[in-house]
PDB file of C-alpha atoms and ligand atoms in Angstrom:
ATOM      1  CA  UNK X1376      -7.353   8.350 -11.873  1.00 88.00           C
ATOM      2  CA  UNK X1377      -8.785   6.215  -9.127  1.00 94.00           C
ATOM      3  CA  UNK X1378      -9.384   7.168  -5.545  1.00 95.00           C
ATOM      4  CA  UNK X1379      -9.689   6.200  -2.473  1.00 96.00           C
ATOM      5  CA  UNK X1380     -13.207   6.340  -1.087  1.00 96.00           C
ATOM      6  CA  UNK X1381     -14.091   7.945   2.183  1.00 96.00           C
ATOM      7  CA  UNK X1382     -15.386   5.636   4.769  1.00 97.00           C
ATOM      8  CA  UNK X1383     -19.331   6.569   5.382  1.00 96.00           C
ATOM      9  CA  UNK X1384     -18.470   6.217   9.363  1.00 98.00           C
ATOM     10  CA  UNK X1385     -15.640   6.444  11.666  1.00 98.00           C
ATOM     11  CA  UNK X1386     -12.708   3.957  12.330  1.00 98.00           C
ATOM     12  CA  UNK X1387     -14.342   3.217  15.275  1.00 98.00           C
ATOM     13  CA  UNK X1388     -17.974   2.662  14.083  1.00 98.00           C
ATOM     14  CA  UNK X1389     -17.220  -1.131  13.852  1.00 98.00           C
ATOM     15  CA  UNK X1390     -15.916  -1.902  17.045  1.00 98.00           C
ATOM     16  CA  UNK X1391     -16.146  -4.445  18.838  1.00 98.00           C
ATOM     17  CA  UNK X1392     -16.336  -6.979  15.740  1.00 98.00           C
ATOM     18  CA  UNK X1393     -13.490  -4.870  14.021  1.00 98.00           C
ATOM     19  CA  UNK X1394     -11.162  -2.452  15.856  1.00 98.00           C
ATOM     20  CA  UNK X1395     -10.125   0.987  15.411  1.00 98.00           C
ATOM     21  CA  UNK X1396      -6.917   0.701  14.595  1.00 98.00           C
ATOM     22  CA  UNK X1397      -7.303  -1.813  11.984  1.00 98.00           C
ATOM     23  CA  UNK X1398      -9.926   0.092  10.233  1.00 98.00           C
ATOM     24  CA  UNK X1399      -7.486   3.321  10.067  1.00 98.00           C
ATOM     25  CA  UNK X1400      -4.508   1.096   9.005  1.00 98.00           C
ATOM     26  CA  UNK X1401      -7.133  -0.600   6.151  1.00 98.00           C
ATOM     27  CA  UNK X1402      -8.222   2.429   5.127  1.00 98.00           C
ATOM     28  CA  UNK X1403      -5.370   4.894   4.891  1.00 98.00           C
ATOM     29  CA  UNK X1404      -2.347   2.733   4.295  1.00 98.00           C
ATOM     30  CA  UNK X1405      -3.527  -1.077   2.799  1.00 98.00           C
ATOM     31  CA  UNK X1406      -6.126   0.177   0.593  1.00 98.00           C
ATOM     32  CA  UNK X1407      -4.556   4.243  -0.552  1.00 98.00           C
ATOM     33  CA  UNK X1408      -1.165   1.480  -2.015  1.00 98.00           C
ATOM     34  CA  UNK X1409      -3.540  -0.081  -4.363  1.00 98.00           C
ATOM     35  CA  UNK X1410      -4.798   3.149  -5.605  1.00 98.00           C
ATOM     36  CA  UNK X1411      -1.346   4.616  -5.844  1.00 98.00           C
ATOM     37  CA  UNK X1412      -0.038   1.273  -7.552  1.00 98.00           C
ATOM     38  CA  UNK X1413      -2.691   1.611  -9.658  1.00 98.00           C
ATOM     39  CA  UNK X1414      -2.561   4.650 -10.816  1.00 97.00           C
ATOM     40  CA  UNK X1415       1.242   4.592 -11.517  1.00 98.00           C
ATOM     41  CA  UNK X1416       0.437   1.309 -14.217  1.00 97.00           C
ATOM     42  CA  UNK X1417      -1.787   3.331 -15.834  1.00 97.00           C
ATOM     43  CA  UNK X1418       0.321   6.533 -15.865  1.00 96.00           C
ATOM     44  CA  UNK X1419       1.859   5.426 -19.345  1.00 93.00           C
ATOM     45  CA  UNK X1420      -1.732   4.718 -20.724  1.00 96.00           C
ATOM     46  CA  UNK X1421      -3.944   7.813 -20.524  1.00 94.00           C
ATOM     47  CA  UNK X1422      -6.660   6.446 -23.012  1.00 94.00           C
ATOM     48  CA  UNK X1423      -7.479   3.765 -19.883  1.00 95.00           C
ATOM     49  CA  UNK X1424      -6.949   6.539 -17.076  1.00 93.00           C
ATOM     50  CA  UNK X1425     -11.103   7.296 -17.442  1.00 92.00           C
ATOM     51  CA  UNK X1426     -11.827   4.023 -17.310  1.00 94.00           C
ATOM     52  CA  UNK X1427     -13.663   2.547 -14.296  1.00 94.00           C
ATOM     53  CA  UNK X1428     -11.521  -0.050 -12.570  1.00 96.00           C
ATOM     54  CA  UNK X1429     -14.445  -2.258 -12.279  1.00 95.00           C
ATOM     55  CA  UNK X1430     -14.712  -2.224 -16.336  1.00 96.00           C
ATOM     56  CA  UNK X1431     -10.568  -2.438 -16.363  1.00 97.00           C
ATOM     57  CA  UNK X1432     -11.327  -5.874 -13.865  1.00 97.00           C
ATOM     58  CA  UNK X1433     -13.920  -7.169 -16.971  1.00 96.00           C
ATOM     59  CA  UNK X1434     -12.243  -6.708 -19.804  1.00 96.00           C
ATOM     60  CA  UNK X1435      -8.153  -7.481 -18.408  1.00 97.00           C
ATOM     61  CA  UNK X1436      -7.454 -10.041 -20.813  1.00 96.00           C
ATOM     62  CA  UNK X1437      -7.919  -7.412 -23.613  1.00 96.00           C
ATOM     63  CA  UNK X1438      -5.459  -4.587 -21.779  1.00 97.00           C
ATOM     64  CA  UNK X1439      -1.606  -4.002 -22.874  1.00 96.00           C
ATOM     65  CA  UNK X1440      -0.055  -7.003 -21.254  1.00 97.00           C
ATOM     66  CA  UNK X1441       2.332  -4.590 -19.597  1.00 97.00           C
ATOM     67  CA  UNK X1442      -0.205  -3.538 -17.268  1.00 97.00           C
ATOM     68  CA  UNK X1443      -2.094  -6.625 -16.704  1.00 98.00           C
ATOM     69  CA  UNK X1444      -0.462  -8.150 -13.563  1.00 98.00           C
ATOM     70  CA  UNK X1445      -0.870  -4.603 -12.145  1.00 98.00           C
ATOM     71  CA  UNK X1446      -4.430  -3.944 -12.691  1.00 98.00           C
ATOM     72  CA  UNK X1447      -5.452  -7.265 -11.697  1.00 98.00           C
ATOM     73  CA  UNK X1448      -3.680  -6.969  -8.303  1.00 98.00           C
ATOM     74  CA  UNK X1449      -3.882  -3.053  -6.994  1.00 98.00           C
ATOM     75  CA  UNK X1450      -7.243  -2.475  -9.095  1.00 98.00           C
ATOM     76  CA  UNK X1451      -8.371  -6.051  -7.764  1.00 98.00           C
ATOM     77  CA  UNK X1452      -7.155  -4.455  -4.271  1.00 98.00           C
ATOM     78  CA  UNK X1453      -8.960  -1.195  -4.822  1.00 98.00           C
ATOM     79  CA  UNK X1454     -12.676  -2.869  -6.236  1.00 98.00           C
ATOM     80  CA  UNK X1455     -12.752  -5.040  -3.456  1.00 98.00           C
ATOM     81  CA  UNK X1456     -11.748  -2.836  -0.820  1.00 98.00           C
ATOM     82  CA  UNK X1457     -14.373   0.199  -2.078  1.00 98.00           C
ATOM     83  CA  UNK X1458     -17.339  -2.501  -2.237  1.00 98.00           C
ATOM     84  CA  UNK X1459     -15.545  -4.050   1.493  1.00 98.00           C
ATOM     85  CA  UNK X1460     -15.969  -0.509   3.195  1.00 98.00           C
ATOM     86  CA  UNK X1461     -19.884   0.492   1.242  1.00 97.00           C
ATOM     87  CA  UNK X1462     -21.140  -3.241   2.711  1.00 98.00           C
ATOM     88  CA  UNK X1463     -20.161  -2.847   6.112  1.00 98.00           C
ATOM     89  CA  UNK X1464     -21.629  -0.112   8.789  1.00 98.00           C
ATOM     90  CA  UNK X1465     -22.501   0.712  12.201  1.00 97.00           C
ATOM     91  CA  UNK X1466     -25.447  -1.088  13.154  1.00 94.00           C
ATOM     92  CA  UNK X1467     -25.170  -3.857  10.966  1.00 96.00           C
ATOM     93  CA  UNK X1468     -25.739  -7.614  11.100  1.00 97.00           C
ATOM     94  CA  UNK X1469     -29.236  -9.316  11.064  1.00 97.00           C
ATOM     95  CA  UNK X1470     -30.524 -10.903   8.040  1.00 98.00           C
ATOM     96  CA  UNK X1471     -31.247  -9.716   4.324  1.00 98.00           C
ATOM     97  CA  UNK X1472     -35.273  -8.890   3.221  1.00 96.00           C
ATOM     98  CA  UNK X1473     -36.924  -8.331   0.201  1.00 97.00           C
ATOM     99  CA  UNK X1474     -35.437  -9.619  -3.265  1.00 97.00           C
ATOM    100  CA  UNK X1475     -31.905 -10.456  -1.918  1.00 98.00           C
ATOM    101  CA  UNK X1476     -33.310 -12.964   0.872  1.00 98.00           C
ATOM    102  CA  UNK X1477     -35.420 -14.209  -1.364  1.00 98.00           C
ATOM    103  CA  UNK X1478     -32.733 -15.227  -3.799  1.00 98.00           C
ATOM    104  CA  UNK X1479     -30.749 -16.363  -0.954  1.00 98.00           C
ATOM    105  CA  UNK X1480     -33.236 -18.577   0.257  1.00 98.00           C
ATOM    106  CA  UNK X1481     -33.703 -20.039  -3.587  1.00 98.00           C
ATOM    107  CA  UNK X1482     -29.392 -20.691  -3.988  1.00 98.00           C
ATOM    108  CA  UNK X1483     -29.020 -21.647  -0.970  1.00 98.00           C
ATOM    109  CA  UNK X1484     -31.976 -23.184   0.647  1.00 98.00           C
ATOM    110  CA  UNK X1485     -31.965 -20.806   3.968  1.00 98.00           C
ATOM    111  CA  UNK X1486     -29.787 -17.671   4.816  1.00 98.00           C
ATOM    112  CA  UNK X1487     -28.232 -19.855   7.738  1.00 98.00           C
ATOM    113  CA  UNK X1488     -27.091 -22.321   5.127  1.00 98.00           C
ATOM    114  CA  UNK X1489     -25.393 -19.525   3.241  1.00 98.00           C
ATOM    115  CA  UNK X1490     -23.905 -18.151   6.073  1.00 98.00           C
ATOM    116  CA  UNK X1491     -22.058 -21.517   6.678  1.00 98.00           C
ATOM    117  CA  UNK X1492     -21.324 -21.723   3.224  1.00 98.00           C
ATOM    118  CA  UNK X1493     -19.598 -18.114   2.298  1.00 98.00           C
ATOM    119  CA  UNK X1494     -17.903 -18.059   6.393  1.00 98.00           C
ATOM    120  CA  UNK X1495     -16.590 -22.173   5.570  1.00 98.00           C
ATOM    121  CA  UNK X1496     -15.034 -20.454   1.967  1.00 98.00           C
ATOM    122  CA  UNK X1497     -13.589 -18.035   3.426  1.00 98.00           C
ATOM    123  CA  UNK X1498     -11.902 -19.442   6.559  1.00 98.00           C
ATOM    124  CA  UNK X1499     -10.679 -22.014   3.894  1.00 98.00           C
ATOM    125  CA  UNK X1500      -9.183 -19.853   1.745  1.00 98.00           C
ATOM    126  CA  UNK X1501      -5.596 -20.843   1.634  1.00 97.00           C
ATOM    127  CA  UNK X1502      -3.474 -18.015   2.411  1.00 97.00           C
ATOM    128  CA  UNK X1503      -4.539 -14.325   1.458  1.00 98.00           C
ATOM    129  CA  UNK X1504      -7.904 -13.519  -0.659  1.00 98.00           C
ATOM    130  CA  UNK X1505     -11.560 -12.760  -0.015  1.00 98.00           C
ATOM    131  CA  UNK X1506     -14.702 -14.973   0.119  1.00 98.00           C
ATOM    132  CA  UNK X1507     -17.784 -14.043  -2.220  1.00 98.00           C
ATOM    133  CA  UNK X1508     -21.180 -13.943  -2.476  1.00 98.00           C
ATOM    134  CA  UNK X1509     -21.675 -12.691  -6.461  1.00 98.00           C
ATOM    135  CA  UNK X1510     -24.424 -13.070  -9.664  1.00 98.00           C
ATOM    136  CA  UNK X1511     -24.022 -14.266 -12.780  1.00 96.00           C
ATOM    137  CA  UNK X1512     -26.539 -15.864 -14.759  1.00 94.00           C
ATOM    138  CA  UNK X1513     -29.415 -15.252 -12.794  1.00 96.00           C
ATOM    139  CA  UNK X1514     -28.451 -16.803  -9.850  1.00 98.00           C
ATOM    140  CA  UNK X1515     -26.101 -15.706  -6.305  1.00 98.00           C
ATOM    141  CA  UNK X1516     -23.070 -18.376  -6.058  1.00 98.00           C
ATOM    142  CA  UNK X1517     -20.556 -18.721  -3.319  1.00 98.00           C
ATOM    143  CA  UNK X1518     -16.797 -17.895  -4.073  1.00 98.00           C
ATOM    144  CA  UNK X1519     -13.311 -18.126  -2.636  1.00 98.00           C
ATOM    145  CA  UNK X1520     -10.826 -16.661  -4.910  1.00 98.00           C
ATOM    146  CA  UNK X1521      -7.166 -15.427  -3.822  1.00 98.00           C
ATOM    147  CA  UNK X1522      -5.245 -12.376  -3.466  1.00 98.00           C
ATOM    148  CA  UNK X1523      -6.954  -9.598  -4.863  1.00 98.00           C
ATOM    149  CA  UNK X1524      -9.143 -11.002  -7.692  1.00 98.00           C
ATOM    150  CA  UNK X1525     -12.285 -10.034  -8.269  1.00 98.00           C
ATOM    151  CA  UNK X1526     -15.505 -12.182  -9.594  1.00 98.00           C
ATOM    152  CA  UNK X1527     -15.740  -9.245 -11.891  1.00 97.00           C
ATOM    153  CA  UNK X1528     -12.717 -11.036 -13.535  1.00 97.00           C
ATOM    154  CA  UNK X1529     -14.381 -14.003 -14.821  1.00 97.00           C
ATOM    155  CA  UNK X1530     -18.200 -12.060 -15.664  1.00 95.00           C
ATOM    156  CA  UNK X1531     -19.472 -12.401 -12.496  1.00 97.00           C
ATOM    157  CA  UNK X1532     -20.784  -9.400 -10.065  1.00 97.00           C
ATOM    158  CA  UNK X1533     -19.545  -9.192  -6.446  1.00 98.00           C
ATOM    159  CA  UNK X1534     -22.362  -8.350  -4.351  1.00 98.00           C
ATOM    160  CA  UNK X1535     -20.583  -9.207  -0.790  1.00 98.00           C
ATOM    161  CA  UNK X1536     -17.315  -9.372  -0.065  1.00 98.00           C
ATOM    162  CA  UNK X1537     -15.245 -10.542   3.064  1.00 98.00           C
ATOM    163  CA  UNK X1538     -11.482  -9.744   3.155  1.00 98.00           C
ATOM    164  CA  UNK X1539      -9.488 -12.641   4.819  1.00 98.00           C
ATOM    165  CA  UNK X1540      -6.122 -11.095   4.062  1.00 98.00           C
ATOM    166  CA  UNK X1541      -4.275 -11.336   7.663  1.00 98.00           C
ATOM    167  CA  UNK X1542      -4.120  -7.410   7.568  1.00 98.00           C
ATOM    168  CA  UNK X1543      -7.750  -7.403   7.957  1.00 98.00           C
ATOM    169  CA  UNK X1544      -7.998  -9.389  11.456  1.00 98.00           C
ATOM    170  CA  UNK X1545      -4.790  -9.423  12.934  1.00 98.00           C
ATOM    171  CA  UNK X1546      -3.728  -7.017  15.055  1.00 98.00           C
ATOM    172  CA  UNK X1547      -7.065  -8.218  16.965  1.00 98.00           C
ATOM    173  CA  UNK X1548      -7.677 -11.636  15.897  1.00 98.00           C
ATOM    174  CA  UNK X1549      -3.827 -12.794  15.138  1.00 98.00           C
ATOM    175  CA  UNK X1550      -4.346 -16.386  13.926  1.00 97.00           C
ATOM    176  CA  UNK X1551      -8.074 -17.032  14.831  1.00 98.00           C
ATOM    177  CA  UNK X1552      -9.658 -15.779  11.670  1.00 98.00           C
ATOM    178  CA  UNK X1553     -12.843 -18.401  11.940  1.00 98.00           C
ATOM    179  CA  UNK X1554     -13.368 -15.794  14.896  1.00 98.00           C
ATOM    180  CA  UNK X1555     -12.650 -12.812  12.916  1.00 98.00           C
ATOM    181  CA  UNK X1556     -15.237 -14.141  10.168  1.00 98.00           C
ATOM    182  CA  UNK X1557     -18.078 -14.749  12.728  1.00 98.00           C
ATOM    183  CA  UNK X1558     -17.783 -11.113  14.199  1.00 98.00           C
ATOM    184  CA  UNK X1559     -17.994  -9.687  10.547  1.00 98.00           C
ATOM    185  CA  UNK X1560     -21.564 -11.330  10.117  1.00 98.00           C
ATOM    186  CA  UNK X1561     -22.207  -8.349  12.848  1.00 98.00           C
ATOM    187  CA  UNK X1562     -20.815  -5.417  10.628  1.00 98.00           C
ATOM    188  CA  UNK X1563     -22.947  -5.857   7.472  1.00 98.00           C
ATOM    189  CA  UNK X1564     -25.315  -3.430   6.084  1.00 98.00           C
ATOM    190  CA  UNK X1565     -27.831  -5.400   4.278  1.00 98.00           C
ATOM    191  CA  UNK X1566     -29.150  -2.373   2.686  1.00 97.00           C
ATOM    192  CA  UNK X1567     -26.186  -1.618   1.023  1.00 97.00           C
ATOM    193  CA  UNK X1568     -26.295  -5.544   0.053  1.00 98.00           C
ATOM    194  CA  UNK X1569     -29.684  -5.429  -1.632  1.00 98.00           C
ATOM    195  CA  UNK X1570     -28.791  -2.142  -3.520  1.00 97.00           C
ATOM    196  CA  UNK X1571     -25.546  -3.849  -4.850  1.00 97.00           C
ATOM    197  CA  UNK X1572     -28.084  -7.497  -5.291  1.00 97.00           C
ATOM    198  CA  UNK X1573     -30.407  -4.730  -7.489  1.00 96.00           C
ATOM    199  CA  UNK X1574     -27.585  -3.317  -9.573  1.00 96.00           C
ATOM    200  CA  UNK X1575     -25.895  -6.351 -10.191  1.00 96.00           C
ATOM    201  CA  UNK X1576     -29.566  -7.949 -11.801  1.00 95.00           C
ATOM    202  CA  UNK X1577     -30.287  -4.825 -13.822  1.00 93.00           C
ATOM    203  CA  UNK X1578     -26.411  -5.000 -15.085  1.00 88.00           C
ATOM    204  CA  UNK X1579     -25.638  -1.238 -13.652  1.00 83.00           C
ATOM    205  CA  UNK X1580     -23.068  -2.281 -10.944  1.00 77.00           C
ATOM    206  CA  UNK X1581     -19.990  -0.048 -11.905  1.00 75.00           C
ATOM    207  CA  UNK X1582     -17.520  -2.063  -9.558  1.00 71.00           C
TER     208      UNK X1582
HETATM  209 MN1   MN Y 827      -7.451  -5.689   2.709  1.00 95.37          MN
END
């Protein structure tokens, strides 16, 4: 059964970039309906119930085709949302160090031109989805993908994730989600990055 993670700081904790109330709303309502959803595909299929959605996201083309649409959208929803609330935190923002800005500095020349790069995917992103910084092969790419896919879906590891679904921004940012996207640069933990940016190149990520 999946579940819902706690959040490692209060609904507040990310104000002023992202408010309160759209942190609780996120949390408790957005994100529980993918678990829930999730859960009820799966009810009919015990033998995948102690699987880890991240392995049910990497191997969907091989599940009962009954259950694929589901898993692919509410586990999608609840991957991305568990990895959205571990990479953000109270005192974020700043740049990467170590390994990760290293990398970042080799795929993408400088970490300002991969800012530009992953905030320009995402505020492109035509209608609901997430932009991505993931691995594969060695190397950090820039995605956009929509809805609730995951890289994890086509072999790649999500190491960042920003969620550009209008729940996310607009009760504060209504229709200005460039604006949205620039205040989230504010909210990320760059630990929490690099430990994801470690997992991901010794192949132990789990989602
Ligand atoms: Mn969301």
């Amino acid at each position: 059964m999946a579940e819902r993670p706690k959040l490692a700081y209060e609904y507040d904790a990310l104000e002023p970039h992202i408010d309160a109330r759209t942190m609780e709303i996120h949390h408790t309502k957005h994100h529980q309906t993918y678990v829930d959803k999730l859960n009820n595909a799966l009810e009919a299929h015990p033998d995948l119930q102690g699987t880890c959605t991240g392995k049910l996201l990497r191997t969907l083309e091989t599940l009962p085709e009954s259950i694929r649409t589901a898993v692919r959208n509410h586990g999608g929803g609840h991957a991305n949302h568990s990895l959205f609330w571990e990479i953000m935190g109270p005192g974020g923002g700043g740049k990467p160090e170590g390994d990760l800005a290293q990398a970042i500095a080799r795929d993408f020349g400088s970490f300002e031109a991969f800012r530009e790069k992953l905030t320009n995917a995402a505020a492109n992103q035509f209608g609901s989805g997430w932009g991505w910084l993931a691995y594969a092969d060695g190397k950090l790419e820039v995605l956009a993908r929509p809805n609730q896919d995951s890289p994890l879906m086509e072999g790649k590891v999500p190491v960042l994730g920003v969620d550009v679904w209008e729940h996310a921004y607009y009760l504060k940012y209504q229709n200005r989600r460039p604006d949205y996207l620039n205040a989230w640069w504010n909210t990320i933990r760059w630990d929490a990055v690099a430990a994801r940016f470690e997992k991901a190149k010794a192949g132990s990520h789990t989602i």
